Coordinates of C-alpha atoms in Angstrom, one line a residue:
M1 CA 0.0 0.1 0.0
M2 CA 2.9 2.4 0.7
S3 CA 4.1 2.1 -2.9
E4 CA 0.6 2.9 -4.0
F5 CA 0.5 6.0 -1.8
K6 CA 3.9 7.1 -3.3
E7 CA 2.8 6.5 -6.8
F8 CA -0.3 8.6 -6.4
S9 CA 1.4 11.3 -4.5
S10 CA 3.9 11.9 -7.3
S11 CA 1.2 12.5 -10.0
G12 CA -2.2 13.1 -8.4
L13 CA -1.8 16.1 -6.1
P14 CA -5.3 17.8 -6.2
D15 CA -5.4 21.4 -7.2
C16 CA -6.9 22.7 -4.0
G17 CA -5.2 26.0 -3.0
I18 CA -2.8 25.9 -6.0
S19 CA -5.7 26.9 -8.3
F20 CA -5.3 30.4 -7.0
L21 CA -2.2 30.6 -9.3
T22 CA -3.0 28.1 -12.0
D23 CA -6.4 29.5 -12.9
F24 CA -4.7 33.0 -13.1
W25 CA -2.0 31.6 -15.5
K26 CA -4.8 29.9 -17.6
E27 CA -6.6 33.2 -18.0
K28 CA -3.8 35.8 -18.2
Y29 CA -1.1 33.7 -20.1
L30 CA -2.6 30.7 -21.9
Q31 CA -5.8 32.3 -23.0
E32 CA -4.5 35.8 -23.6
Y33 CA -0.8 36.8 -23.5
I34 CA 0.9 33.8 -25.0
K35 CA -1.9 32.9 -27.4
N36 CA -1.9 36.5 -28.7
G37 CA 1.9 36.4 -29.6
G38 CA 3.6 37.0 -26.3
S39 CA 6.4 35.0 -24.8
K40 CA 7.4 34.3 -21.2
I41 CA 9.8 32.4 -19.0
K42 CA 8.8 31.6 -15.4
F43 CA 10.8 29.9 -12.5
V44 CA 9.1 27.7 -10.0
T45 CA 10.9 26.9 -6.6
G46 CA 10.2 25.5 -3.1
R47 CA 11.2 23.0 -0.5
K48 CA 11.2 19.4 -1.3
G49 CA 7.7 18.0 -1.3
S50 CA 6.2 21.5 -2.1
G51 CA 4.4 20.2 -5.2
K52 CA 6.7 21.6 -7.9
T53 CA 6.6 18.5 -10.3
H54 CA 2.8 18.4 -9.9
F55 CA 2.5 22.1 -10.6
L56 CA 4.4 21.6 -13.8
R57 CA 2.1 18.7 -14.9
L58 CA -1.0 20.6 -13.9
T59 CA -0.1 23.7 -15.9
A60 CA 0.9 21.5 -18.9
A61 CA -2.4 19.7 -18.7
L62 CA -4.2 23.2 -18.7
A63 CA -2.1 24.2 -21.7
K64 CA -3.0 21.1 -23.7
V65 CA -6.7 21.8 -23.1
E66 CA -6.0 25.3 -24.4
N67 CA -4.6 23.8 -27.6
Y68 CA -0.9 24.2 -26.9
K69 CA 1.9 21.9 -28.0
T70 CA 3.3 20.8 -24.7
V71 CA 6.8 19.6 -23.9
H72 CA 8.1 18.2 -20.7
F73 CA 11.5 16.9 -19.7
S74 CA 13.9 16.8 -16.7
A75 CA 17.3 18.3 -16.4
K76 CA 18.4 14.9 -15.2
D77 CA 17.8 13.5 -18.7
V78 CA 18.7 16.3 -21.1
W79 CA 22.0 18.3 -20.8
M80 CA 21.2 21.9 -20.1
H81 CA 24.5 23.5 -20.8
D82 CA 24.2 23.3 -24.6
F83 CA 20.9 25.0 -25.9
R84 CA 21.1 22.8 -29.0
E85 CA 20.3 19.8 -26.7
I86 CA 17.3 21.6 -25.4
Y87 CA 16.1 22.5 -28.9
V88 CA 16.5 18.9 -30.2
E89 CA 14.4 17.5 -27.2
I90 CA 11.6 20.1 -27.8
F91 CA 11.6 19.4 -31.6
R92 CA 11.4 15.6 -30.9
Q93 CA 8.4 15.9 -28.6
C94 CA 6.5 18.3 -30.9
G95 CA 5.8 16.1 -33.8
I96 CA 5.7 18.8 -36.5
F97 CA 3.9 16.9 -39.3
D98 CA 0.4 17.7 -38.1
C99 CA 1.5 21.4 -38.2
L100 CA 2.9 20.9 -41.8
E101 CA -0.4 19.1 -42.8
A102 CA -2.4 22.0 -41.4
V103 CA -0.3 24.4 -43.5
S104 CA -0.8 22.3 -46.6
R105 CA -4.6 22.5 -46.1
H106 CA -4.3 26.2 -45.7
L107 CA -2.4 26.3 -49.0
I108 CA -5.1 24.2 -50.8
R109 CA -7.8 26.7 -49.6
E110 CA -5.8 29.7 -50.6
M111 CA -5.7 28.3 -54.1
G112 CA -9.5 28.1 -54.1
F113 CA -10.0 24.4 -53.5
D114 CA -11.9 22.4 -50.8
C115 CA -9.8 19.8 -49.0
G116 CA -13.0 17.8 -48.6
D117 CA -13.1 17.3 -52.3
I118 CA -9.8 15.4 -52.3
P119 CA -10.2 11.7 -51.9
Q120 CA -8.6 10.2 -48.8
G121 CA -5.0 9.3 -49.3
M122 CA -4.7 11.3 -52.6
K123 CA -2.2 14.1 -52.9
F124 CA -3.4 17.5 -54.0
I125 CA -1.2 17.4 -57.2
D126 CA -2.7 14.1 -58.2
Y127 CA -6.2 15.4 -57.6
L128 CA -5.4 18.4 -59.9
S129 CA -3.9 16.2 -62.6
Q130 CA -7.0 13.9 -62.5
N131 CA -9.2 17.0 -63.0
G132 CA -7.0 18.3 -65.8
M133 CA -5.5 21.2 -63.8
G134 CA -2.0 19.9 -63.1
D135 CA -0.5 22.4 -65.6
A136 CA 2.7 24.5 -65.3
L137 CA 0.6 27.6 -64.3
T138 CA -0.9 25.8 -61.4
K139 CA 2.4 24.4 -60.3
R140 CA 3.9 27.8 -60.3
E141 CA 1.1 29.0 -58.2
I142 CA 1.9 26.2 -55.7
R143 CA 5.5 27.4 -55.5
T144 CA 4.3 30.9 -55.1
Q145 CA 2.1 30.0 -52.1
L146 CA 4.9 28.0 -50.5
R147 CA 7.3 30.9 -50.8
Q148 CA 4.7 33.3 -49.3
I149 CA 3.8 31.0 -46.4
F150 CA 7.4 30.1 -45.5
L151 CA 10.2 32.1 -47.1
N152 CA 8.4 35.5 -46.8
N153 CA 7.7 35.0 -43.1
P154 CA 10.2 37.2 -41.2
V155 CA 9.9 35.2 -38.0
L156 CA 11.2 31.9 -39.6
D157 CA 14.9 31.2 -40.0
N158 CA 15.5 31.0 -43.8
N159 CA 16.9 27.5 -43.7
F160 CA 14.2 26.3 -41.4
A161 CA 11.6 27.8 -43.7
L162 CA 13.1 26.3 -46.8
A163 CA 13.1 22.8 -45.2
C164 CA 9.5 23.2 -44.1
S165 CA 8.5 24.4 -47.6
M166 CA 10.0 21.3 -49.1
L167 CA 8.4 19.0 -46.6
T168 CA 5.0 20.7 -47.1
G169 CA 5.5 20.3 -50.8
S170 CA 6.0 16.6 -50.3
L171 CA 2.6 16.4 -48.5
I172 CA 0.7 17.9 -51.5
G173 CA 2.9 16.1 -54.0
Y174 CA 4.7 19.1 -55.5
P175 CA 7.5 19.8 -55.7
V176 CA 8.4 16.2 -55.6
L177 CA 10.5 15.1 -52.7
E178 CA 12.0 11.6 -52.5
D179 CA 11.6 9.7 -49.2
Q180 CA 15.4 9.6 -48.6
N181 CA 15.6 13.4 -49.0
R182 CA 12.5 13.9 -46.7
E183 CA 14.3 11.8 -44.0
L184 CA 17.4 13.9 -44.5
L185 CA 15.5 17.2 -44.0
L186 CA 13.9 15.9 -40.9
A187 CA 17.2 14.7 -39.5
W188 CA 18.7 18.1 -40.1
L189 CA 15.8 19.9 -38.4
E190 CA 16.3 17.6 -35.5
G191 CA 19.9 18.5 -35.2
D192 CA 21.3 15.1 -36.2
R193 CA 25.0 15.5 -36.4
T194 CA 25.4 12.4 -38.7
V195 CA 23.7 14.2 -41.6
K196 CA 26.3 15.2 -44.2
L197 CA 25.8 18.8 -45.5
S198 CA 26.9 17.6 -48.9
Q199 CA 23.8 15.5 -49.1
L200 CA 21.7 18.5 -48.4
R201 CA 23.5 20.6 -51.0
A202 CA 22.6 18.0 -53.6
M203 CA 19.0 19.1 -52.9
D204 CA 19.9 22.7 -53.5
F205 CA 19.7 23.2 -49.8
Y206 CA 22.8 24.9 -48.2
P207 CA 22.2 25.2 -44.4
S208 CA 24.6 25.3 -41.6
R209 CA 24.5 22.9 -38.6
I210 CA 22.3 23.6 -35.7
T211 CA 24.5 24.6 -32.7
R212 CA 24.1 26.2 -29.4
Y213 CA 24.6 29.6 -31.1
N214 CA 21.7 29.3 -33.5
A215 CA 19.4 26.9 -31.6
R216 CA 17.3 29.6 -30.0
H217 CA 16.6 31.1 -33.3
M218 CA 15.5 27.7 -34.5
L219 CA 13.3 27.4 -31.5
R220 CA 11.7 30.6 -32.5
S221 CA 11.0 29.3 -35.9
L222 CA 9.6 26.0 -34.4
A223 CA 7.2 28.0 -32.2
E224 CA 6.1 30.0 -35.3
L225 CA 5.5 26.8 -37.3
I226 CA 3.4 25.5 -34.4
R227 CA 1.3 28.7 -34.5
M228 CA 0.9 28.3 -38.2
G229 CA -0.3 24.8 -37.6
G230 CA -3.3 26.1 -35.8
Y231 CA -2.0 25.8 -32.2
S232 CA -2.2 28.5 -29.5
G233 CA 1.5 28.1 -28.9
L234 CA 4.3 26.1 -27.4
F235 CA 4.4 25.3 -23.6
I236 CA 7.6 23.9 -22.2
T237 CA 8.2 22.6 -18.6
I238 CA 11.7 21.7 -17.4
D239 CA 12.0 20.0 -14.0
D240 CA 14.8 19.1 -11.5
L241 CA 17.2 22.0 -12.3
E242 CA 18.8 21.4 -8.8
I243 CA 20.8 18.7 -10.6
L244 CA 23.2 21.4 -11.5
I245 CA 24.6 21.4 -7.9
S246 CA 24.1 17.7 -7.1
R247 CA 27.3 16.0 -5.9
S248 CA 25.6 12.5 -5.9
S249 CA 27.5 9.9 -7.9
L250 CA 24.2 8.1 -8.5
E251 CA 23.0 10.7 -10.9
A252 CA 23.1 9.8 -14.6
V253 CA 24.5 13.3 -15.4
H254 CA 27.0 15.3 -13.5
Y255 CA 27.6 18.9 -14.0
T256 CA 31.2 20.2 -13.8
K257 CA 31.7 23.9 -12.7
M258 CA 32.2 24.7 -16.4
K259 CA 29.0 23.0 -17.6
R260 CA 27.0 24.5 -14.7
E261 CA 28.2 28.0 -15.6
D262 CA 27.5 27.3 -19.3
T263 CA 23.9 26.3 -18.2
Y264 CA 23.5 29.5 -16.3
E265 CA 24.7 31.5 -19.3
S266 CA 22.3 29.5 -21.7
I267 CA 19.4 30.5 -19.4
R268 CA 20.6 34.0 -19.2
Q269 CA 20.6 34.2 -23.0
L270 CA 17.1 32.7 -23.2
I271 CA 15.8 35.3 -20.8
D272 CA 17.3 38.0 -23.0
D273 CA 16.0 36.6 -26.2
I274 CA 12.5 35.6 -24.9
D275 CA 10.9 38.9 -26.1
S276 CA 12.1 38.1 -29.6
M277 CA 10.0 34.9 -29.6
R278 CA 6.3 34.5 -30.1
N279 CA 3.7 32.1 -28.7
I280 CA 6.0 30.3 -26.4
M281 CA 6.2 29.9 -22.6
F282 CA 9.0 28.2 -20.5
V283 CA 8.5 27.0 -16.9
L284 CA 11.7 25.9 -15.1
S285 CA 11.5 24.2 -11.8
F286 CA 14.1 23.5 -9.0
D287 CA 14.4 22.9 -5.3
R288 CA 15.2 25.9 -3.1
Q289 CA 18.7 24.7 -2.5
L290 CA 19.6 26.0 -6.0
M291 CA 18.9 29.5 -4.8
D292 CA 20.4 29.0 -1.3
D293 CA 23.8 27.6 -2.4
E294 CA 25.9 30.7 -2.5
N295 CA 29.0 29.0 -4.1
A296 CA 27.4 26.9 -6.9
G297 CA 23.7 28.1 -7.1
L298 CA 22.0 30.7 -9.1
K299 CA 23.5 33.5 -7.0
S300 CA 27.0 32.4 -8.1
Y301 CA 26.3 33.5 -11.6
Q302 CA 25.7 37.2 -11.2
A303 CA 24.6 37.9 -14.8
L304 CA 21.7 35.4 -14.5
W305 CA 20.9 36.2 -10.8
M306 CA 20.4 39.9 -11.6
R307 CA 17.7 38.9 -14.1
I308 CA 15.7 36.5 -11.9
Q309 CA 16.0 37.7 -8.4
N310 CA 12.8 38.4 -6.6
E311 CA 11.1 41.7 -6.9
I312 CA 10.0 43.6 -3.8
V313 CA 7.8 41.2 -1.8
G314 CA 4.4 42.5 -0.7
E315 CA 2.0 41.3 1.8
R316 CA 0.0 39.2 -0.8
F317 CA 1.5 36.6 -3.2
N318 CA 2.0 38.4 -6.6
R319 CA 0.5 36.1 -9.3
F320 CA 2.4 37.9 -12.1
T321 CA 5.8 37.0 -10.4
D322 CA 8.3 35.3 -12.7
M323 CA 9.9 33.6 -9.6
V324 CA 7.1 31.5 -8.2
D325 CA 7.7 30.3 -4.6
L326 CA 5.3 27.5 -3.9
D327 CA 6.1 27.6 -0.2
R328 CA 5.0 31.2 0.1
L329 CA 1.9 30.4 -2.1
A330 CA 1.1 27.4 0.2
A331 CA 1.5 29.6 3.4
Q332 CA -1.0 32.0 2.0
E333 CA -3.6 29.7 0.4
Y334 CA -3.3 26.4 2.3
T335 CA -5.6 27.0 5.2
P336 CA -6.6 24.2 7.5
K337 CA -9.8 23.8 5.4
V338 CA -7.9 23.5 2.2
I339 CA -5.4 21.0 3.8
V340 CA -8.4 18.8 4.9
S341 CA -9.7 19.1 1.2
I342 CA -6.3 17.9 -0.1
S343 CA -6.3 14.9 2.3
E344 CA -9.8 14.0 1.3
S345 CA -8.8 14.0 -2.4
F346 CA -6.0 11.6 -1.5
F347 CA -8.4 9.4 0.4
R348 CA -10.9 9.3 -2.5
Q349 CA -8.1 8.2 -4.9
L350 CA -6.7 5.5 -2.5
E351 CA -9.7 3.2 -2.4
N352 CA -9.5 0.0 -0.3
S353 CA -6.7 1.5 1.9
P354 CA -6.6 2.3 5.6
V355 CA -5.4 5.9 5.0
L356 CA -7.9 8.5 6.5
P357 CA -8.4 12.1 5.7
L358 CA -7.0 14.6 8.2
S359 CA -9.1 16.4 10.8
M360 CA -9.2 20.1 11.2
Q361 CA -7.0 19.8 14.2
E362 CA -4.4 17.8 12.4
A363 CA -4.6 20.3 9.5
G364 CA -4.0 23.1 11.9
E365 CA -0.9 21.4 13.3
I366 CA 0.5 21.1 9.8
V367 CA 0.1 24.8 9.2
Q368 CA 2.2 25.4 12.4
K369 CA 4.8 22.8 11.5
A370 CA 5.2 24.2 8.0
R371 CA 6.8 27.4 9.3
T372 CA 10.0 25.6 10.3
A373 CA 9.7 22.2 8.4
S374 CA 12.4 21.2 5.8
V375 CA 9.7 20.0 3.4
G376 CA 6.6 21.6 1.8
I377 CA 3.0 21.4 3.0
P378 CA 2.0 18.8 0.4
Q379 CA 4.7 16.5 1.8
L380 CA 3.6 17.2 5.3
I381 CA 0.1 16.1 4.5
Q382 CA 1.3 12.9 3.0
N383 CA 3.4 12.2 6.1
A384 CA 0.6 12.9 8.4
M385 CA -1.7 10.6 6.5
K386 CA 0.9 7.8 6.7
E387 CA 1.0 8.3 10.4
V388 CA -2.8 7.9 10.5
E389 CA -2.4 4.7 8.5
K390 CA 0.0 3.3 11.1
D391 CA -2.3 4.1 13.9
V392 CA -5.1 2.3 12.0

């Protein structure tokens, strides 16, 4: 039963209390600012057990409902010191072909045709040829449309635009693109280092490799393609940034001082470039120790810390803040009544188990304990419920 409780606690934390912030994000960012072309980067911190990972999952779920492409990964799995690696992971999770297919349908409509008239599985150029319209003039119009959609879009990197233009052409059947070349273009977009540039030049495509220096520009292009595909935007959550200062030999990745500072510089550059992007939101999460460690944490890299340090703290939690302190949010919103509601949600999920909801008295004790505890209120609730289980 203990493993069952642990599994639930990592993914099923109810939104009692925390909806004070998530509802605000949904309205102000997901439904308005980001959807209307804005961009944002937020940081989420707190003690262990404060609900950071759940907060990321909850906001990503809200973003998906609001028609965003969502990406989630852990800094324990993806190297953060090279932004190229971040771009590659985002690209892999996005699955761009539904965006390209949406653009191809837009092109067909712009040419005055109804996508519903094209038989299932038939390419647009074959439909035109079947109806005696596959002439040179129509083909030239297709090329003109592709150029206007992609190459004339100032937000798109020129090489990114050309690759997408050729891939979209392959979907409608003109210009013709062989399967091998299609795979080469996709591999280049994904940052595959094994792709030989000479193979791409044979296609009259002369790109440079994707590196840490141009990856942010490529990400901006990817976000624009996602918008063109009919999505509200791109929502990216990155968890476990405290791995940067971990000294555990059990971790799969280990950051040297140089790689850690390269990561801080990469995040600093992202902050500075975020306003040049559109329809994209980053949420980065880490334990409080990343802020408290003076020698290796965020404060050790002044250029980054100057950009993310907390603004003046008022009496009420500022829902516009870019540095979200979940402990401070919990102290304000997690009243004994809310804590009881959270424990009741746990209880409903854990059927056929001896775990019981907390009483108002027990919830009040948690509020008092949270002031000096080393873990967050959600973890304290779980611990208290386990104690109830033992008594049972």
